Short mmCIF file of C-alpha atoms in Angstrom, two decimals:
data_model
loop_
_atom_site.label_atom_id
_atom_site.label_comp_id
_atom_site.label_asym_id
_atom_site.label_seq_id
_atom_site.Cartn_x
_atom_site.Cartn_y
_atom_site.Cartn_z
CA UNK S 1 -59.44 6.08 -6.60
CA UNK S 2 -58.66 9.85 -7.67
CA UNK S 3 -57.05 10.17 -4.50
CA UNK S 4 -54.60 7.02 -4.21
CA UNK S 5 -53.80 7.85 -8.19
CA UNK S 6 -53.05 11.82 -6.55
CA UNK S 7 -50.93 9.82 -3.78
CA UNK S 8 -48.74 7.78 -6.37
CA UNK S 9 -48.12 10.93 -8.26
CA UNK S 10 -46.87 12.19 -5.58
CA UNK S 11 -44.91 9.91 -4.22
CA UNK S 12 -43.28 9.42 -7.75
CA UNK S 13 -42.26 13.55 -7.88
CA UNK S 14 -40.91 12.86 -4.41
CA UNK S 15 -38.38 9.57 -5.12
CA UNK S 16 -37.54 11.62 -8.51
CA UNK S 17 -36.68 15.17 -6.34
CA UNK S 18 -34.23 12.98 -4.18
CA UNK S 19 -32.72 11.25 -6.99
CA UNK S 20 -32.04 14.45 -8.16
CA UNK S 21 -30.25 15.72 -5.28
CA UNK S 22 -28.01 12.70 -4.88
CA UNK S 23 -27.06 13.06 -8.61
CA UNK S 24 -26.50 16.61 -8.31
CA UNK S 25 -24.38 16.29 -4.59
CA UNK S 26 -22.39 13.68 -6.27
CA UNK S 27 -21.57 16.24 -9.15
CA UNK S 28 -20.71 18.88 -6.63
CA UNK S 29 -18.77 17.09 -4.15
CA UNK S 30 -15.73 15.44 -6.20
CA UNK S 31 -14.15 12.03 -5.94
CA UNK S 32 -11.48 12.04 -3.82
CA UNK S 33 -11.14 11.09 -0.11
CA UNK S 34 -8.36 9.39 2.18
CA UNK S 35 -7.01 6.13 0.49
CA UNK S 36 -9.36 6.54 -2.69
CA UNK S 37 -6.09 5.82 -4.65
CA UNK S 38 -5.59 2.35 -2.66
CA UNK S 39 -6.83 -0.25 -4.73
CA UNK S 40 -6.58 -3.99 -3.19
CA UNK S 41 -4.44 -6.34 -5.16
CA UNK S 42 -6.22 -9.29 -3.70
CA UNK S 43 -10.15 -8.77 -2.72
CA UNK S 44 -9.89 -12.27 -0.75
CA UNK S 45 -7.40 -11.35 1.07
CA UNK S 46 -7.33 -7.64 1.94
CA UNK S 47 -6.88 -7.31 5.28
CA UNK S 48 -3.49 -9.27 4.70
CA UNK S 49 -2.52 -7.04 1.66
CA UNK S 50 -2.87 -3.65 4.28
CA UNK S 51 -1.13 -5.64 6.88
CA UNK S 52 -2.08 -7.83 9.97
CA UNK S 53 0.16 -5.72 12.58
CA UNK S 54 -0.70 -2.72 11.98
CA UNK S 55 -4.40 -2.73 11.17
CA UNK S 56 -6.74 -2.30 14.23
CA UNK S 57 -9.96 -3.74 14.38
CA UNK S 58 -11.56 0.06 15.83
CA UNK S 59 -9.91 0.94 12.48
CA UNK S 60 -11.37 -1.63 9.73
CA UNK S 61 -14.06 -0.06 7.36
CA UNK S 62 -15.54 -3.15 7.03
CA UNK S 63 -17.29 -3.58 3.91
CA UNK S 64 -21.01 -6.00 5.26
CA UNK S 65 -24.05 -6.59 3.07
CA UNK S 66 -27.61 -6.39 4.58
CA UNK S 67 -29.97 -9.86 4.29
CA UNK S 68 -26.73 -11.48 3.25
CA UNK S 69 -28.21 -15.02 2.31
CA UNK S 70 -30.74 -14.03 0.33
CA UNK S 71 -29.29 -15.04 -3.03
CA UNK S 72 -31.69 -17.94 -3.54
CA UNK S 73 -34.60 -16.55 -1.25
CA UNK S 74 -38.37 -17.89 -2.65
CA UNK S 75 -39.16 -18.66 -5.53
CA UNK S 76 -37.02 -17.63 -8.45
CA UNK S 77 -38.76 -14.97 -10.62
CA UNK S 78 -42.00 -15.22 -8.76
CA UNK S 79 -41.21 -14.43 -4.49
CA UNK S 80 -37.45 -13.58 -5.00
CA UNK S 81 -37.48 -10.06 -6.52
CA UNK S 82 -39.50 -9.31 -3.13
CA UNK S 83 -37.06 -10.35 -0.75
CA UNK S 84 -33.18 -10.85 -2.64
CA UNK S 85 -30.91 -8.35 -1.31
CA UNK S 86 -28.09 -10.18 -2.78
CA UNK S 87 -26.77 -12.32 -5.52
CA UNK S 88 -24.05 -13.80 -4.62
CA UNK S 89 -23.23 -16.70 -2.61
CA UNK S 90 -21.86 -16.01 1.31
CA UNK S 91 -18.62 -17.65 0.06
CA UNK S 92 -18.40 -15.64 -3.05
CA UNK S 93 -19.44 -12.47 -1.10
CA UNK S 94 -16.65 -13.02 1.06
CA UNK S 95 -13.94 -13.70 -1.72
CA UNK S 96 -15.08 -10.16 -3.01
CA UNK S 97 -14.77 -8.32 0.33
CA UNK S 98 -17.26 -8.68 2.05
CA UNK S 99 -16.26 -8.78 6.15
CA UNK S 100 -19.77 -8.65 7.81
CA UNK S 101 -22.68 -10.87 7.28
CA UNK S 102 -26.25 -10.29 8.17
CA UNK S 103 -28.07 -13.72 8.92
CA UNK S 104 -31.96 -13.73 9.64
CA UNK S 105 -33.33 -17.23 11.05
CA UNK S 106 -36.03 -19.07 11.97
CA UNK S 107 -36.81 -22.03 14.39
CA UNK S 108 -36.09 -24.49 12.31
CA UNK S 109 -32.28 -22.81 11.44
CA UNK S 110 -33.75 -21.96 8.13
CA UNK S 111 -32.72 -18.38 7.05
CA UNK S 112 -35.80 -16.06 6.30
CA UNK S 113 -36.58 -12.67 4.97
CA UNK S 114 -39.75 -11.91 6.65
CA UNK S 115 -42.20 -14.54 5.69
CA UNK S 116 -39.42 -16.14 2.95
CA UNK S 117 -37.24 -18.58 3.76
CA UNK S 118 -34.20 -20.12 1.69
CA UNK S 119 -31.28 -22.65 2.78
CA UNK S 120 -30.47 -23.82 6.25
CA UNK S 121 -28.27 -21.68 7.82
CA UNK S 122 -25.62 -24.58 7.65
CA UNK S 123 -24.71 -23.21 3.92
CA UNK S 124 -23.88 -20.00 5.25
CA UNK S 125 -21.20 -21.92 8.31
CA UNK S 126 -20.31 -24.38 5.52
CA UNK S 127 -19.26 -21.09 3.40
CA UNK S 128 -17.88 -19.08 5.96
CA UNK S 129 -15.79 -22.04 6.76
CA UNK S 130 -14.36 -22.92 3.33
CA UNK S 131 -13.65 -18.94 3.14
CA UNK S 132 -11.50 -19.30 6.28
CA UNK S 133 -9.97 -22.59 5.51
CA UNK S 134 -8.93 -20.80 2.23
CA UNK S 135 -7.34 -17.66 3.79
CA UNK S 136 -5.04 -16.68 7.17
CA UNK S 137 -5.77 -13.34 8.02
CA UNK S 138 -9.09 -12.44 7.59
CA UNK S 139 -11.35 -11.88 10.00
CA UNK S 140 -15.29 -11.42 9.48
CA UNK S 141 -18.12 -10.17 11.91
CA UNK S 142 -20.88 -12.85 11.56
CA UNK S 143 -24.53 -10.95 12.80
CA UNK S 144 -27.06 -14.02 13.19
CA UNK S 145 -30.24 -13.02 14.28
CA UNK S 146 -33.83 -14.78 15.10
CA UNK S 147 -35.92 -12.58 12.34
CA UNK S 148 -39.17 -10.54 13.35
CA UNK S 149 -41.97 -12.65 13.70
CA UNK S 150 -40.41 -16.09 14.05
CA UNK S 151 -39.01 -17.90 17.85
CA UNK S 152 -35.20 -19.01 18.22
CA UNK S 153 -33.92 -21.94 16.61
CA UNK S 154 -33.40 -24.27 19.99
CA UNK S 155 -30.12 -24.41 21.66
CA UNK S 156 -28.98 -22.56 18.98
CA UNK S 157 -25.84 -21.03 20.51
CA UNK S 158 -24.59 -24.11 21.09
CA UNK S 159 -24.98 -25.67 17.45
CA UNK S 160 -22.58 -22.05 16.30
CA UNK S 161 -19.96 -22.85 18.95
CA UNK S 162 -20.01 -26.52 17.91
CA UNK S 163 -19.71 -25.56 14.22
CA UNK S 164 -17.38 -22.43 14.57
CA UNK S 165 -15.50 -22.90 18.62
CA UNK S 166 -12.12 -23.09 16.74
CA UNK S 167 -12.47 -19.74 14.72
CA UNK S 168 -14.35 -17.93 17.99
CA UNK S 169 -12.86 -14.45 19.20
CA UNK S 170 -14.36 -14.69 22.29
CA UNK S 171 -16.63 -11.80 23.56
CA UNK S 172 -13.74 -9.06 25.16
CA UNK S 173 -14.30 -5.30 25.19
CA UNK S 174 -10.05 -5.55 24.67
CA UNK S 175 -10.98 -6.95 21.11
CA UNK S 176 -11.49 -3.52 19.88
CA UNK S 177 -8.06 -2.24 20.85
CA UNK S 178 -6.11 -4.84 19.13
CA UNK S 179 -4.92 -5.89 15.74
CA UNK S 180 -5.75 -8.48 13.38
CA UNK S 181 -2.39 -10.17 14.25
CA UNK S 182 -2.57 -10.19 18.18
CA UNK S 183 -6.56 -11.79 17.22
CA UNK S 184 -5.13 -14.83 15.22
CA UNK S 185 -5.93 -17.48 14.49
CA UNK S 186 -9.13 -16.69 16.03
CA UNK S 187 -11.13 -15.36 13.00
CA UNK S 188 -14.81 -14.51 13.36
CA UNK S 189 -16.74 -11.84 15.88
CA UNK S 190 -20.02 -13.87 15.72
CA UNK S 191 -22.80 -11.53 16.95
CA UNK S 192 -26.12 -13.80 18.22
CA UNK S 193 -29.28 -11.43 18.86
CA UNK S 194 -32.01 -14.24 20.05
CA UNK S 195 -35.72 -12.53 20.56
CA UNK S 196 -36.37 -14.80 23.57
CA UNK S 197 -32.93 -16.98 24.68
CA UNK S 198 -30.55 -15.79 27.06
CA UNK S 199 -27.94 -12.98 25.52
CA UNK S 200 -24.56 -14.36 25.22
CA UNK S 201 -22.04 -12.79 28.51
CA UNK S 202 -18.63 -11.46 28.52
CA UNK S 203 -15.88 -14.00 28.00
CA UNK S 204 -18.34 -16.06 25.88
CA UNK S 205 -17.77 -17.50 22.69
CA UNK S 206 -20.17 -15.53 21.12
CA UNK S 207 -21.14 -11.55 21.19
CA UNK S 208 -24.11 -10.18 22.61
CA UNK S 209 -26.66 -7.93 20.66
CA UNK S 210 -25.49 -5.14 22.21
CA UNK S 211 -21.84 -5.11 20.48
CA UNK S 212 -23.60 -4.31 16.86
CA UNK S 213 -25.73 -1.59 16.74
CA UNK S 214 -27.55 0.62 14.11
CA UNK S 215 -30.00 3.46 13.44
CA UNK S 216 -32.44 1.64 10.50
CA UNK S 217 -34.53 3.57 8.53
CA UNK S 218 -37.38 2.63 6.87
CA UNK S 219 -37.38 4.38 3.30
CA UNK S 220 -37.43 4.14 -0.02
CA UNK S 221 -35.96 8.00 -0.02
CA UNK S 222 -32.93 7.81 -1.32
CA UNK S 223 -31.69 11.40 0.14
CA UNK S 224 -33.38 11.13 3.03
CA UNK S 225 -31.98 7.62 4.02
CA UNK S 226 -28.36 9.12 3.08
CA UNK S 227 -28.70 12.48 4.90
CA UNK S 228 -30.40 10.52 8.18
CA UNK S 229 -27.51 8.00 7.91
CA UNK S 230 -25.02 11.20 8.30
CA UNK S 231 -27.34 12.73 11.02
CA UNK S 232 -26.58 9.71 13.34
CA UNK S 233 -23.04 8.48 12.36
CA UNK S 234 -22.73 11.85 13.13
CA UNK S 235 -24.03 11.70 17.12
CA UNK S 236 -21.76 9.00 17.64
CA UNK S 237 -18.21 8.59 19.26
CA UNK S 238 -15.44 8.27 16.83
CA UNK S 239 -14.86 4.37 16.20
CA UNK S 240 -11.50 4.33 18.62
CA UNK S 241 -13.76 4.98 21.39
CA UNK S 242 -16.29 2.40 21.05
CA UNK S 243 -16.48 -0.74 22.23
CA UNK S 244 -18.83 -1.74 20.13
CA UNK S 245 -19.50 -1.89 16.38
CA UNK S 246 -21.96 0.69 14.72
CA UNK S 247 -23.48 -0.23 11.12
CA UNK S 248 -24.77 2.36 8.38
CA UNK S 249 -26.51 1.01 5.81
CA UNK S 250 -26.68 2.37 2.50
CA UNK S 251 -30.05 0.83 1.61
CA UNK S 252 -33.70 1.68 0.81
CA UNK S 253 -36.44 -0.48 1.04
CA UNK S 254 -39.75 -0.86 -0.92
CA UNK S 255 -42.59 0.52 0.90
CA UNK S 256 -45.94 -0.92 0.55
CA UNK S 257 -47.74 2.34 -0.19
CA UNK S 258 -45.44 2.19 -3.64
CA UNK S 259 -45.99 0.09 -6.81
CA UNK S 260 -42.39 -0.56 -7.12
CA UNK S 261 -42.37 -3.54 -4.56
CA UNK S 262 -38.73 -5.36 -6.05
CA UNK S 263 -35.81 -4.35 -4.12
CA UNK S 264 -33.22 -4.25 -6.79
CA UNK S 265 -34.85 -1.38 -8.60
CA UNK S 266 -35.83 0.65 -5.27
CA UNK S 267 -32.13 -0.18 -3.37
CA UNK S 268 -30.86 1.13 -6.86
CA UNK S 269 -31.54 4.51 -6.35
CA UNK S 270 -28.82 4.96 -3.52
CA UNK S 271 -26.34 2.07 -3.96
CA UNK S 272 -24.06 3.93 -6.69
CA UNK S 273 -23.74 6.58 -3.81
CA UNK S 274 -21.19 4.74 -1.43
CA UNK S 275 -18.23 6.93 -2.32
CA UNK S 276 -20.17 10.02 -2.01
CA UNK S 277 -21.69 9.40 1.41
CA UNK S 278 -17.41 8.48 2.48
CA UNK S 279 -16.65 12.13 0.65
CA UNK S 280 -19.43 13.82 2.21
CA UNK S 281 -18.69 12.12 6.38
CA UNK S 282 -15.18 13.59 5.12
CA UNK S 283 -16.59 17.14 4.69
CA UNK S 284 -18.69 17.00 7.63
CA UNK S 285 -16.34 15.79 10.22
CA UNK S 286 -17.56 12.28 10.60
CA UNK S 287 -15.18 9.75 8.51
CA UNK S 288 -13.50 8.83 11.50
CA UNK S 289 -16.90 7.09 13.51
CA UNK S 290 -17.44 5.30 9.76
CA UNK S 291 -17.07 1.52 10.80
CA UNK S 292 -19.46 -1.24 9.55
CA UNK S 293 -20.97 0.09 5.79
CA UNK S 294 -23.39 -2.64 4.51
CA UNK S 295 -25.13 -2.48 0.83
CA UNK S 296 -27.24 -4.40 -1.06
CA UNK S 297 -26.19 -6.64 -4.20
CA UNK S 298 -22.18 -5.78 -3.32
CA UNK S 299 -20.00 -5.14 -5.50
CA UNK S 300 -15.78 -4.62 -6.09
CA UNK S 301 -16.82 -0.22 -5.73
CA UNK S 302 -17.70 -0.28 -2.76
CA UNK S 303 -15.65 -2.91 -1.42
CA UNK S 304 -12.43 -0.72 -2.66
CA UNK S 305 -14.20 2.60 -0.95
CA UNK S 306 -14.66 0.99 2.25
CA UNK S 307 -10.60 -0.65 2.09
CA UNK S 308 -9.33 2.47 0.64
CA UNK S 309 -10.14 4.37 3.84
CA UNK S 310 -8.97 1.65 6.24
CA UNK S 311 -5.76 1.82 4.47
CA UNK S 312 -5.30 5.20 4.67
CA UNK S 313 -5.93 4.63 8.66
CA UNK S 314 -3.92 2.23 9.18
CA UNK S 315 -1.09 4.03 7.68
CA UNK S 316 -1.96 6.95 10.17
CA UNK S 317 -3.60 9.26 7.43
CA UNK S 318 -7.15 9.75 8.21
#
């Protein structure tokens, strides 16, 4: 007992120490970096306020959110504080910004959160579609993967080419290279990682795991999730160079050695930290491999951050 009480005490000093330090480096490091002064007019339709011709997808910041349907996830005030990473809707996600999606599924097309499940994942299409019936420029990565734990959803690549073949940027290392406006009116990258099925080809309609890639940490360190998410943004090429998208996440996670088990509370301690991690890959020479940032519980801050700097590329200043 003494010694798990010792444990929590300690673990409580730590969480408050890197607090601390992302408090203090946000102090210290200003508030200014390429295109902080670009504010969208139009959240829903951003990529058509900074322009179609001349924005690049190896250039888009996009703005994504991590466990993107979990907004109804559970059981409301009982499961859902365990597992919601989000609160709003995918359609009202995307109105505000938000250009990559994170889907988790399980065999019966259910989307799941571990051992939680919500909605089928025919909300999420049925949103993503209204989005893009609603707008003309916009294009969104859609990640849909079988969760941990669970088998893939039968024939499931067929049932997203069925419901999404008209939007479908086929899979094309040449996608990377081009604009928004030489990709129209083909609007969504849609990324399908099975565990077990056959990976999507080249030339398909859909992308193969491969094409999205990350480094994820498991923490609920706030300074040591941002300082490792430097570290390996850092070790990659700059974002012109890929062919492929790379995703930082500026997340941390409950941990089950820690009595705060929620994830609002725990992903609180770095999400007010977005603009300081772009400031600080400024300062360190690594803004220009930034490409896919995702939060939890997104909101209009970080989307502007993220838009800000793909404005300022796109008008050849960063």
């Amino acid at each position: 007992m003494g010694s798990h009480v010792s444990k929590q005490l300690e673990r409580r000093k730590a969480i408050s120490t890197e607090k601390k330090a992302l408090a203090d480096l946000q102090n210290s490091c200003g508030c200014e970096f390429p295109g902080c002064d670009y504010m969208p007019s139009d959240r829903k339709n951003w990529m058509s306020g900074v322009g179609p011709d001349k924005l690049h997808i190896n250039k888009i910041v996009w703005p994504g959110t991590h466990d993107s349907a979990t907004n109804k996830i559970g059981i409301r005030f009982v499961s859902r504080p365990f597992a919601q990473c989000q609160s709003l809707s995918i359609y009202n996600q995307l109105v505000a910004g938000t250009r990559v999606l994170d889907i988790r599924v399980q065999e019966d097309r259910r989307v799941c959160h571990g051992i939680l499940k919500t909605y089928s994942v025919d909300v999420v299409l049925a949103d993503l579609k209204r989005f893009l019936s609603e707008t003309e420029s916009e294009i969104v990565t859609l990640e849909i993967r079988t969760e941990f734990g669970h088998e893939d959803p039968p024939e499931f690549d067929k049932y997203l080419i069925e419901q999404l073949g008209e939007h479908l940027i086929h899979q094309d290392d040449n996608v990377f290279n081009k604009t928004v406006a030489e990709l129209l009116p083909k609007r969504v990258i849609c990324v399908w990682k099975p565990r077990k099925s056959p990976q999507p080809k080249h030339g398909d309609p859909l992308w193969s795991a491969g094409y999205l890639k990350d480094n994820w940490i498991d923490t609920d360190l706030p300074s040591t999730k941002f300082e490792s998410n430097i570290k390996h943004l850092s070790q990659q090429q700059p974002a012109t160079s890929r062919k492929f998208f790379y995703r930082v996440e500026n997340t941390v996670t409950p941990q089950p050695d820690n009595p705060i088990m929620c994830v609002k509370p725990v992903t609180k301690r770095i999400h007010c930290y977005a603009k300081v991690f772009i400031i600080e890959c400024v300062k360190r020479g690594c803004a220009d491999k930034l490409q896919i940032f995702s939060t939890d519980f997104i909101d209009k801050d970080f989307v502007d951050a993220c838009v800000g700097l793909t404005f300022a590329r796109a008008e050849g200043k960063a």
